[in-house]
Coordinates of C-alpha atoms and ligand atoms in Angstrom, one line a residue:
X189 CA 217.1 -7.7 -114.5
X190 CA 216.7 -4.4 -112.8
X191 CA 217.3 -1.4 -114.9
X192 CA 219.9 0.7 -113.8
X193 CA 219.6 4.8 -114.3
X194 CA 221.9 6.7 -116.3
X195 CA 223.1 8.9 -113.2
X196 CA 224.1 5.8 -111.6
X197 CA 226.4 4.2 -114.4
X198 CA 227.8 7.8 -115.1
X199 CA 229.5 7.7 -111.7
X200 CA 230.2 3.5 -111.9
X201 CA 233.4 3.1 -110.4
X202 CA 234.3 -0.1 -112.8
X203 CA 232.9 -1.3 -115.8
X204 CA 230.0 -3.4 -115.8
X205 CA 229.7 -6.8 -117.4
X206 CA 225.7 -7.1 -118.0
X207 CA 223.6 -4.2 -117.2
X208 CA 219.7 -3.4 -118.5
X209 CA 219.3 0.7 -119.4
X210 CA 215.9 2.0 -120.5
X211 CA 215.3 5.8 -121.8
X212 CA 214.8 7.8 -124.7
X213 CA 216.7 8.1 -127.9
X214 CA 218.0 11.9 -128.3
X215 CA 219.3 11.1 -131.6
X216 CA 221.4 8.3 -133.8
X217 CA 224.3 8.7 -136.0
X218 CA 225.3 5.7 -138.2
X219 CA 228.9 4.5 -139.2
X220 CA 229.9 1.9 -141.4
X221 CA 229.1 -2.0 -139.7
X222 CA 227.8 0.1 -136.0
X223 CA 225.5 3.1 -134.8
X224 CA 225.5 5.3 -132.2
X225 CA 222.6 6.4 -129.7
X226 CA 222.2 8.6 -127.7
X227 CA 220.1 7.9 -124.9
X228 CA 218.2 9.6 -122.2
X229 CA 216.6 8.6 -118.9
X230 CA 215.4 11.8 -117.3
X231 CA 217.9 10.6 -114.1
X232 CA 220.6 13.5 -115.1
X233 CA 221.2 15.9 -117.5
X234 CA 223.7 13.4 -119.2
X235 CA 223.0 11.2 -122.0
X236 CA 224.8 7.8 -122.0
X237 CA 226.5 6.8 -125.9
X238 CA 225.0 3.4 -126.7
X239 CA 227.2 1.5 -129.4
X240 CA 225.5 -0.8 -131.6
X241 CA 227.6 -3.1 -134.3
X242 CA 225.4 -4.7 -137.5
X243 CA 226.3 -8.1 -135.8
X244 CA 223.0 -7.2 -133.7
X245 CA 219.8 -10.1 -135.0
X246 CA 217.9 -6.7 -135.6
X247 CA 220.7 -4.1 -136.6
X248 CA 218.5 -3.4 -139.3
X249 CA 215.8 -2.1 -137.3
X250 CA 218.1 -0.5 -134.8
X251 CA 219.0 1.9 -137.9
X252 CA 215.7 2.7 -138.0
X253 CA 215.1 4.0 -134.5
X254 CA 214.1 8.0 -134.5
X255 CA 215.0 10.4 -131.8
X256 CA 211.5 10.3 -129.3
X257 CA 211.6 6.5 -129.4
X258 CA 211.6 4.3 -125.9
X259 CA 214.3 1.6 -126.1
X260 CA 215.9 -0.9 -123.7
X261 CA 219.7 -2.0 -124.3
X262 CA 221.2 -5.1 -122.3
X263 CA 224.7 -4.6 -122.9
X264 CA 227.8 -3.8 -120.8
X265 CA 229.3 -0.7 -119.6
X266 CA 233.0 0.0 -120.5
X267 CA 235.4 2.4 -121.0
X268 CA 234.6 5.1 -123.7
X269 CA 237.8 5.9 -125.9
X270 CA 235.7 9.1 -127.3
X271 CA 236.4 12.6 -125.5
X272 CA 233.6 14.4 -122.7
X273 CA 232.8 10.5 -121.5
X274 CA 234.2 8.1 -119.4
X275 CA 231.9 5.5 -119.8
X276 CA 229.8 3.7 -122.5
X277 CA 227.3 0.8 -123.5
X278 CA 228.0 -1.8 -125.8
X279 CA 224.7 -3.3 -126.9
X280 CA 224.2 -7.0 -126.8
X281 CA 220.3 -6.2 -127.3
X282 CA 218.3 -3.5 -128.2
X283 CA 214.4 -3.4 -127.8
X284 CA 212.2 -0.9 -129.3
X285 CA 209.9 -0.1 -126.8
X286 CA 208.0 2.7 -128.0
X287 CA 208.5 4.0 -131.6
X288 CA 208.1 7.7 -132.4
X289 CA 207.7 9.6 -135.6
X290 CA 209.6 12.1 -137.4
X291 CA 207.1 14.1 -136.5
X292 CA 208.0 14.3 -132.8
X293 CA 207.9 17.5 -131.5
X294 CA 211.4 17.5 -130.0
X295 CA 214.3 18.3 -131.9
X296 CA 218.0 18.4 -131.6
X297 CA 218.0 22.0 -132.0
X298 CA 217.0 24.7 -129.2
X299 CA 213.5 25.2 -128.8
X300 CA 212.1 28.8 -127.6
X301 CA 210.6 28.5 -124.1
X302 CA 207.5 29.5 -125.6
X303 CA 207.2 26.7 -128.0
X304 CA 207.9 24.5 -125.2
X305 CA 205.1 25.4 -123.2
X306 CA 202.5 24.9 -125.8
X307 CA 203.5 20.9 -125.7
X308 CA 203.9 21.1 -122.0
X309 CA 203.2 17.5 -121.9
X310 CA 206.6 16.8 -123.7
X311 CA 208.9 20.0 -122.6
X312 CA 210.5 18.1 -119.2
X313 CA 211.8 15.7 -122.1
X314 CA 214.1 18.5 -123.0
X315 CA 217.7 19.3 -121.4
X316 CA 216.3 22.2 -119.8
X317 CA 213.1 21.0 -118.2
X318 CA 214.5 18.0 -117.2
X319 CA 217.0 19.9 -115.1
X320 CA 214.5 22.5 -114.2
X321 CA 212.2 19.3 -113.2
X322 CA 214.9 18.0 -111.0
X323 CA 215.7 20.9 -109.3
X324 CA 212.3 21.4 -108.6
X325 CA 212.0 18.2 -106.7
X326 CA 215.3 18.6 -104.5
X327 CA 214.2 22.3 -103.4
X328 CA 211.0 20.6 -101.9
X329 CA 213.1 17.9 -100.7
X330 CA 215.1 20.8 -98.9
X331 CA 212.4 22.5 -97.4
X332 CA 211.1 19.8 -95.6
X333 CA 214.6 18.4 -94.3
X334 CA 215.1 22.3 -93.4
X335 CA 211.9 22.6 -91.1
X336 CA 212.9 18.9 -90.2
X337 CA 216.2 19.8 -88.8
X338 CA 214.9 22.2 -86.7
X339 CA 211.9 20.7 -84.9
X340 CA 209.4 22.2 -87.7
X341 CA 206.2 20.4 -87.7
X342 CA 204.7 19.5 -91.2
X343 CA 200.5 20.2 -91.1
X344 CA 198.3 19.7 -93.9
X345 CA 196.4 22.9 -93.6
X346 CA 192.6 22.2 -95.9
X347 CA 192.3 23.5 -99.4
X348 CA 188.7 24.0 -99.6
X349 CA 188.2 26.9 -97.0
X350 CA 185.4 29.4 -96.0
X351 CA 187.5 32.2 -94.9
X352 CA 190.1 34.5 -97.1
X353 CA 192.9 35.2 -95.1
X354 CA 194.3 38.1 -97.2
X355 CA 191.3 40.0 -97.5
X356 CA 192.3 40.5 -101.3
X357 CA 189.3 39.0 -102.6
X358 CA 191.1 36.7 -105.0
X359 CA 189.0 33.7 -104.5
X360 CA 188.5 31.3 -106.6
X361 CA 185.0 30.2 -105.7
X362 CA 183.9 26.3 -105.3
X363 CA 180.2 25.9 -105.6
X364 CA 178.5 22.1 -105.5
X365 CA 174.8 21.9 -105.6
X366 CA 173.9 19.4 -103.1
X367 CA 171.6 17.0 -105.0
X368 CA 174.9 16.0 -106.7
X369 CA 175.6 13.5 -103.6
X370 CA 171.7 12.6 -102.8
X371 CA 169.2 10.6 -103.9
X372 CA 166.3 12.7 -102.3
X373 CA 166.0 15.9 -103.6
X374 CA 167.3 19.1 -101.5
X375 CA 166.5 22.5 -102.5
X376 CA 168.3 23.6 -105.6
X377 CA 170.1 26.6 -103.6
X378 CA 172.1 24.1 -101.0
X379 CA 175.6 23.9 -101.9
X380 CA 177.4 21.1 -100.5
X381 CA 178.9 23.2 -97.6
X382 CA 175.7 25.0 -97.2
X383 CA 177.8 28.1 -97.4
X384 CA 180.0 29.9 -99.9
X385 CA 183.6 28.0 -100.0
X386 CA 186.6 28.6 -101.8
X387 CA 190.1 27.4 -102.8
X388 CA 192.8 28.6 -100.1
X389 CA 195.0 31.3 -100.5
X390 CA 197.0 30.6 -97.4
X391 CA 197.1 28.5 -95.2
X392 CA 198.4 30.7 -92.7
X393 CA 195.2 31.1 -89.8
X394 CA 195.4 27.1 -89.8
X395 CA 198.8 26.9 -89.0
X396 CA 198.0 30.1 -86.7
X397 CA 196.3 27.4 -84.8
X398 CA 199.1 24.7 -84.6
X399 CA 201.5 26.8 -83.8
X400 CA 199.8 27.3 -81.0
X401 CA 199.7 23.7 -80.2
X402 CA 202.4 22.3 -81.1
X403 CA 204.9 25.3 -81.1
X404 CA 206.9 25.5 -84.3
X405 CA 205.3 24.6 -87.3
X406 CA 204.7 24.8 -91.4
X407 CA 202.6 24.3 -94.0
X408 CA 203.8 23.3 -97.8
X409 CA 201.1 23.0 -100.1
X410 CA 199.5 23.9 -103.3
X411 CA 198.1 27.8 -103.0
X412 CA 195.0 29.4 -105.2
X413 CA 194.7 33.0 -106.7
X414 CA 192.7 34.6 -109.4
X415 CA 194.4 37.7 -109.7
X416 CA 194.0 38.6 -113.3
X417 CA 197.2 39.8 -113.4
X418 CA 198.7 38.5 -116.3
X419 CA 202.2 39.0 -115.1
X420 CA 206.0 36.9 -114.7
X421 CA 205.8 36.3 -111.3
X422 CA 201.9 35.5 -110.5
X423 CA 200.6 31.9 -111.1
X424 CA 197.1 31.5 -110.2
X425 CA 198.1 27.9 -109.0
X426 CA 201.5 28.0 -106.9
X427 CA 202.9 26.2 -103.8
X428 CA 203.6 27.7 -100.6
X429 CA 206.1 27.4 -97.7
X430 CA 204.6 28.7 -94.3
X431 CA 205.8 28.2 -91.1
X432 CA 204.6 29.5 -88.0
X433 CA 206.6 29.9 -84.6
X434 CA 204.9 30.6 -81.3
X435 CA 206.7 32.5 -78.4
X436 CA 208.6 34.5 -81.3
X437 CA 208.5 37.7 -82.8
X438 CA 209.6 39.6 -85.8
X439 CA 213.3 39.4 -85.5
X440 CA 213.2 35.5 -85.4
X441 CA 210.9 35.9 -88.3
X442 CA 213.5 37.8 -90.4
X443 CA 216.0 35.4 -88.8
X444 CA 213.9 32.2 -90.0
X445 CA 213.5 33.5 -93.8
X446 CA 217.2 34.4 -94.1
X447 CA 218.7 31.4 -93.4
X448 CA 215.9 29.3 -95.0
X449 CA 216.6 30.6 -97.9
X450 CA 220.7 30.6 -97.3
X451 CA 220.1 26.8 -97.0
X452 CA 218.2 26.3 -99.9
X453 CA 220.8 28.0 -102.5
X454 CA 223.5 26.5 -100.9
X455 CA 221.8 22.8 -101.1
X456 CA 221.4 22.9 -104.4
X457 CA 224.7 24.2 -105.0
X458 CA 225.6 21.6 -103.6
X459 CA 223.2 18.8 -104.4
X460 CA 222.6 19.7 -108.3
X461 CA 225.7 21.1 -109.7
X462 CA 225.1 19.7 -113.0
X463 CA 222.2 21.1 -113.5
X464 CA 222.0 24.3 -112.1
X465 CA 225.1 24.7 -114.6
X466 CA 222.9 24.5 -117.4
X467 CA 220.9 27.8 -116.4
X468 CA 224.6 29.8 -115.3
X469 CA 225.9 28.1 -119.2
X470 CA 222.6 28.9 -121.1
X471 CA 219.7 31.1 -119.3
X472 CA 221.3 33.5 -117.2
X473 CA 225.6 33.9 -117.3
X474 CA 225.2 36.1 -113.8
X475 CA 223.2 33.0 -112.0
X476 CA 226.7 31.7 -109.7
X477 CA 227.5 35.7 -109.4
X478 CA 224.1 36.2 -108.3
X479 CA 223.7 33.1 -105.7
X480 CA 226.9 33.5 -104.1
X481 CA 226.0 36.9 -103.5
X482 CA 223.1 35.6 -101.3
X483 CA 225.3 33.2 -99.8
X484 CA 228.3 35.2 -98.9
X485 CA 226.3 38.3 -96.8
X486 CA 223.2 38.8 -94.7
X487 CA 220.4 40.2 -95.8
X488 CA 219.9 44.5 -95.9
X489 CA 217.1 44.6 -93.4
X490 CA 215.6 48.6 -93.3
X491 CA 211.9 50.0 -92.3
X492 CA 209.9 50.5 -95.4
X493 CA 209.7 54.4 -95.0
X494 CA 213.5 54.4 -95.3
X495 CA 212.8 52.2 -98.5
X496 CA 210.4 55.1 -99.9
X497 CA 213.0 57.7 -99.0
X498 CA 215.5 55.4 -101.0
X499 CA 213.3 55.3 -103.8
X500 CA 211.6 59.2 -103.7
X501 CA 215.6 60.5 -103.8
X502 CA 216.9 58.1 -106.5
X503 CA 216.2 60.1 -109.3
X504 CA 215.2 57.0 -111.0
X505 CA 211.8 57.6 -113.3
X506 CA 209.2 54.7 -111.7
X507 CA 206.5 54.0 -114.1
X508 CA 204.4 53.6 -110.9
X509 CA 204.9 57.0 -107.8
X510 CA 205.6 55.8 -104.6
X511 CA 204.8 57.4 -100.9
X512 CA 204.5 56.0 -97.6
X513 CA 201.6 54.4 -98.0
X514 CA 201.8 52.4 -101.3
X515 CA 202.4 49.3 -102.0
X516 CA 206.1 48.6 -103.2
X517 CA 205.9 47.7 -107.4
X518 CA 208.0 45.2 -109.2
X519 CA 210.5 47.8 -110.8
X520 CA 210.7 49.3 -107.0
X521 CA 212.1 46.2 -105.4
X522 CA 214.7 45.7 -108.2
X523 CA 216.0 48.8 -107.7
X524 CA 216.7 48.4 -104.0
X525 CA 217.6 45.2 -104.4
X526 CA 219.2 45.4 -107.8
X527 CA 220.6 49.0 -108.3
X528 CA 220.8 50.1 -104.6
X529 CA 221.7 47.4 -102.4
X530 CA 223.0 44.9 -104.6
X531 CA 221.8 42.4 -102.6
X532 CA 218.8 40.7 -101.0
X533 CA 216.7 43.0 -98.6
X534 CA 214.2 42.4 -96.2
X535 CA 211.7 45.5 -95.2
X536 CA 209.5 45.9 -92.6
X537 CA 207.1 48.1 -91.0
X538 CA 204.6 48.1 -93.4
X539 CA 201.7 50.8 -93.1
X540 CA 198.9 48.8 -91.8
X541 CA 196.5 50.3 -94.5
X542 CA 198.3 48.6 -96.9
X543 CA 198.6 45.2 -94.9
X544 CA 196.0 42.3 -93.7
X545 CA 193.6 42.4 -90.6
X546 CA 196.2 39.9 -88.8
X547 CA 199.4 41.9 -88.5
X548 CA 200.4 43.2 -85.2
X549 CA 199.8 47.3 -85.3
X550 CA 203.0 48.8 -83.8
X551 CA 203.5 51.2 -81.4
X552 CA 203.2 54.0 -83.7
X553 CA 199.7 52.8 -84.9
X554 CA 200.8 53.7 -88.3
X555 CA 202.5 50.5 -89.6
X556 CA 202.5 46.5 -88.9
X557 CA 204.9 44.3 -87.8
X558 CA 204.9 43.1 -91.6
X559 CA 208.3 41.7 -93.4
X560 CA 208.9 41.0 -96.9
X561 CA 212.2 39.5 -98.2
X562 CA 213.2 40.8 -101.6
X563 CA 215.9 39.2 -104.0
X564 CA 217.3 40.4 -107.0
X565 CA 215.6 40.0 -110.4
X566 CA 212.5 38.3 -108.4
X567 CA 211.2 40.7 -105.7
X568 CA 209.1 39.6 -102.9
X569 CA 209.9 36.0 -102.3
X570 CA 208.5 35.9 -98.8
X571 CA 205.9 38.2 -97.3
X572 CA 205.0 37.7 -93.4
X573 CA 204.7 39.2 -90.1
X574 CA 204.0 39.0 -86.4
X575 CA 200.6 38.2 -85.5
X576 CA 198.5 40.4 -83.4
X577 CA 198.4 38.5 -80.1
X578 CA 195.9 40.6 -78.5
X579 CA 192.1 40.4 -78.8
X580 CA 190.8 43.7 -78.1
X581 CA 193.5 45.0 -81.0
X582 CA 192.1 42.7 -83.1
X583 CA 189.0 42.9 -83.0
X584 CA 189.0 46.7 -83.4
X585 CA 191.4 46.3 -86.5
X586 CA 189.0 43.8 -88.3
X587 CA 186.1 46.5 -87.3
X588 CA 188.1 49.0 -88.7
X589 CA 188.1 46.9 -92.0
X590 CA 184.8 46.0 -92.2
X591 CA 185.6 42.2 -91.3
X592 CA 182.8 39.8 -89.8
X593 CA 183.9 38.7 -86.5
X594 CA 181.4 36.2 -86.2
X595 CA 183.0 34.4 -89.2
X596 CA 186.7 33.9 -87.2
X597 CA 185.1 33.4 -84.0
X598 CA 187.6 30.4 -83.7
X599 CA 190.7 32.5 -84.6
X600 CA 189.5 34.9 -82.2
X601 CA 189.3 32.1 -79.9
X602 CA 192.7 31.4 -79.9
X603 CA 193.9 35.1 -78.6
X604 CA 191.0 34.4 -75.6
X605 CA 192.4 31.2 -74.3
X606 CA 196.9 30.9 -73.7
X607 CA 197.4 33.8 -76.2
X608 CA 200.9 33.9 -77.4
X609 CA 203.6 36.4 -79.5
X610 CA 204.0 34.5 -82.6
X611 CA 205.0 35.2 -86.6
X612 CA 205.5 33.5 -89.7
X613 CA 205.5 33.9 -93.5
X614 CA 205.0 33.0 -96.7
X615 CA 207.5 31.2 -99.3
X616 CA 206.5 31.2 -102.8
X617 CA 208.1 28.0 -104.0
X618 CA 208.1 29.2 -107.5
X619 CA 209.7 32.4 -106.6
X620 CA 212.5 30.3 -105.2
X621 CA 213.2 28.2 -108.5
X622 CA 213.1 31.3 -110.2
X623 CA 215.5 33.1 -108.1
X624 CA 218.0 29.7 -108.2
X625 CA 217.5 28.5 -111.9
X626 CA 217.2 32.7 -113.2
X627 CA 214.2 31.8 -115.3
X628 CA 212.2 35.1 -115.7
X629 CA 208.6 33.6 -116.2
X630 CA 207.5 31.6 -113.6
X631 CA 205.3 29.8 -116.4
X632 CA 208.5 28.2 -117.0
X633 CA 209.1 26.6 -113.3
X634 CA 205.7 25.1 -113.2
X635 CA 205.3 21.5 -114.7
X636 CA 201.4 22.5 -115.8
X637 CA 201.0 26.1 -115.2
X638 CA 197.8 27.8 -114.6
X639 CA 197.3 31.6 -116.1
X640 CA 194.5 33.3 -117.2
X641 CA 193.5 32.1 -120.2
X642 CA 195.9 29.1 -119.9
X643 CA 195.0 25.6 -119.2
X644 CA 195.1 23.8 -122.0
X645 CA 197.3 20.7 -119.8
Ligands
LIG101 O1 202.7 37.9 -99.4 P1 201.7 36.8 -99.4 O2 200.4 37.2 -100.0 O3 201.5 36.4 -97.9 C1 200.6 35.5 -97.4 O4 199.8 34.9 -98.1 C2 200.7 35.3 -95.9 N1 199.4 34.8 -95.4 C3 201.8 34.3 -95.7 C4 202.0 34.0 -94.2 O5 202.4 34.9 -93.5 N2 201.9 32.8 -93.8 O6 202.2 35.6 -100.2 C5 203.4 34.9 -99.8 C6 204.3 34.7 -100.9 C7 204.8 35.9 -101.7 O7 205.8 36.5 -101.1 C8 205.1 35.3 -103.1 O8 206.4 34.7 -103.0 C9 204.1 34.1 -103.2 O9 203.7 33.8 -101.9 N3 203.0 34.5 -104.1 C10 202.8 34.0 -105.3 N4 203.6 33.2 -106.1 C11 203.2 32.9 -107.3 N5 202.0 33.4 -107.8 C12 201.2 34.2 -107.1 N6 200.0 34.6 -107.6 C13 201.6 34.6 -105.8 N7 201.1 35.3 -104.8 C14 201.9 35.2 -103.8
LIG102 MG1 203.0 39.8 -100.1

């Protein structure tokens, strides 16, 4: 027999006369002649109550079975008379899969989110991972049917690349001697590349290059960064969603990131109710306040020197000064979009000595065609821009900052041959659970997270 998940016979229209569950004992209680399990499959927040009477060949080892164990129950599924379930199992057979001690890291009680992480391997056994797990996996889901539904194409843009496309410097290097692969010996300096690689941190000049192929495309992939800042919203392993649309320009840019992420609150919403009401019931009692709030309105969209102005007449003590010219801090965009605006804001305009050799310089020479979309209690979620389009710009932008022209002589290329106005940006998937689950650390969105310091898992 096939087992059958626990979200399934929670929404079983009749009872059931023989079904097989499998899971994960959260805890026992025993009555006089029958105990009661409570039994987890990972398929829903929801446990299922197992009821098992001492009539069972091996009751006596059933009253034995600790919370952490594995078991499998053939039983039917009827009509619960207790309150808060409509349905539940009565055992004709219970297997012990996989025992587990007392010692089992996992209690009944509420674990701090710091504990959790340091037995990572166990924390998406608990309510709140479980759900955080799940949610996880239907935002990704919803970003891809997103980009699906409107023509998007999906391109594996590589990992291991040569070039850093934010000229931040936050590589982390890759370096495999040669001989490693060969039986004859090389010289000992040859890495495999036969040049200094590295780990992306974009993959944004690739899908540059698709774009302007197949016209609308994205990217969704795993994303490196050694910033050794040890902050709540930096991972140095995180996932990012980039699309890239050719004939298109800022506007549609703005546009694109507004309703993608519209689409994504609302299909969760709509998709995960029970679980997103865990974080608005125990992590964060604003959370349906909050994301209705970025339903219900669009976006603030203002230059960033309006922003500084906002910010230099607030009154408001910054630990950090800001000027036309600096980069926007964390407590900065909570105020606009927190104190100020009360809502999500996207700036643009950036100065361009604050921004990367690829944005298109405005008329003013002064700032980019650069966007960022802020949200409350997160910040930046999304950072991108329109691309400069036209070579002799470019090439004197990347003099300007020192860049090797020789080295992107095939993204210069691609402004020499059916150059095109096109934009795109960056999604930081982690940003996005944040924002939707309210979690505050985005150590806590990450199944394994990587952190200075951290990789124990
Ligand atoms: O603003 P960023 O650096 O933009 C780019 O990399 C562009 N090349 C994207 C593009 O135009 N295609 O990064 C984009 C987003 C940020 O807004 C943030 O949400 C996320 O990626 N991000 C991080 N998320 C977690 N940990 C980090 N260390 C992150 N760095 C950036
Ligand atoms: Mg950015």
């Amino acid at each position: 027999m096939k087992r059958t998940k626990i979200h399934r016979l929670l929404t079983s229209e009749t009872a059931l006369e023989t079904i097989l569950l499998k899971g994960w004992v959260r805890t026992r209680r025993d009555a006089k002649g029958f105990s009661f399990l409570e039994v987890n499959d990972g398929s829903c927040l929801k446990n299922i109550q197992v009821l098992a009477d001492s009539s069972l060949v091996n009751y006596d080892a059933v009253t034995a079975i600790t919370t952490g164990a594995a078991i499998a129950v053939t039983g039917s599924l009827v009509a619960s008379p207790g309150k808060g379930q409509q349905w539940e199992i009565h055992a004709a057979e219970i297997e012990l899969i996989g025992s587990a001690p007392d010692s089992f890291p996992l209690q009944k009680k509420r674990h701090t989110d710091e504990y959790l992480r340091s037995i990572a391997h166990l924390r998406p056994r608990s309510n709140k991972y479980g759900a955080m797990f799940r949610i996880r996996s239907e935002l990704a889901f919803a970003v891809h049917q997103f980009f699906r539904d409107r023509e998007f194409r999906y391109i594996h843009t590589p990992i291991i690349t040569g070039s850093d496309c934010e000229g931040a410097g936050e590589l982390f290097r890759i370096t495999t001697p040669h001989q490693m692969n060969e039986t004859k010996q090389p010289k000992n300096s040859e890495d495999f590349f036969g040049r200094e690689v590295n780990l992306t941190v974009s993959g944004q000049l690739s899908a540059e290059m698709f774009a302007l192929a197949l016209g609308d495309v994205y990217t969704f992939g795993p994303t490196f960064r050694a910033e050794n800042s040890n902050t709540r919203r930096h991972a140095a392993e995180f996932w990012m969603i980039e699309p890239e649309m050719a004939f298109a320009d800022l506007n549609d840019n703005m546009d694109l990131g507004e309703s993608l992420i519209q689409y994504l609150v609302d299909h969760i919403l709509t998709n995960c109710s029970d679980d997103i009401n865990l974080f608005a019931t125990y992590v964060d009692k604003d959370l349906m306040r909050e994301l209705r709030r970025i339903l219900d309105s669009p976006f603030v969209r203002l230059p960033y020197s309006e922003a500084v102005q906002i910010l230099k007449s607030s009154g408001q003590q910054f630990e950090y000064d800001v000027d036309f010219g600096t980069d926007l801090q964390s407590e900065h965009e909570r105020y606009l979009t927190e104190t100020h605006f009360k809502q999500p804001v996207i700036l643009f305009d950036y100065p361009k000595t604050i921004k990367p050799f690829y944005m298109r310089v405005n008329d003013d020479n002064k700032t980019v065609a650069a966007m960022d979309i802020l949200v409350p209690r997160v910040g930046e979620i999304i950072g991108g821009s329109q691309r400069e389009e036209r070579l002799d710009v470019l090439e004197n932008r990347m003099d300007e900052m020192g860049l090797n022209r020789d080295a992107y002589w095939w993204y210069l290329d691609s402004r020499r041959y059916g150059s095109v106005p096109h934009c795109g940006f960056g999604m930081g998937f982690e940003r996005v659970i944040m924002m939707m689950t309210g979690v505050g650390n985005i150590r806590d969105v990450i199944p394994f997270p990587r952190t200075p310091g951290s990789i124990e898992f």
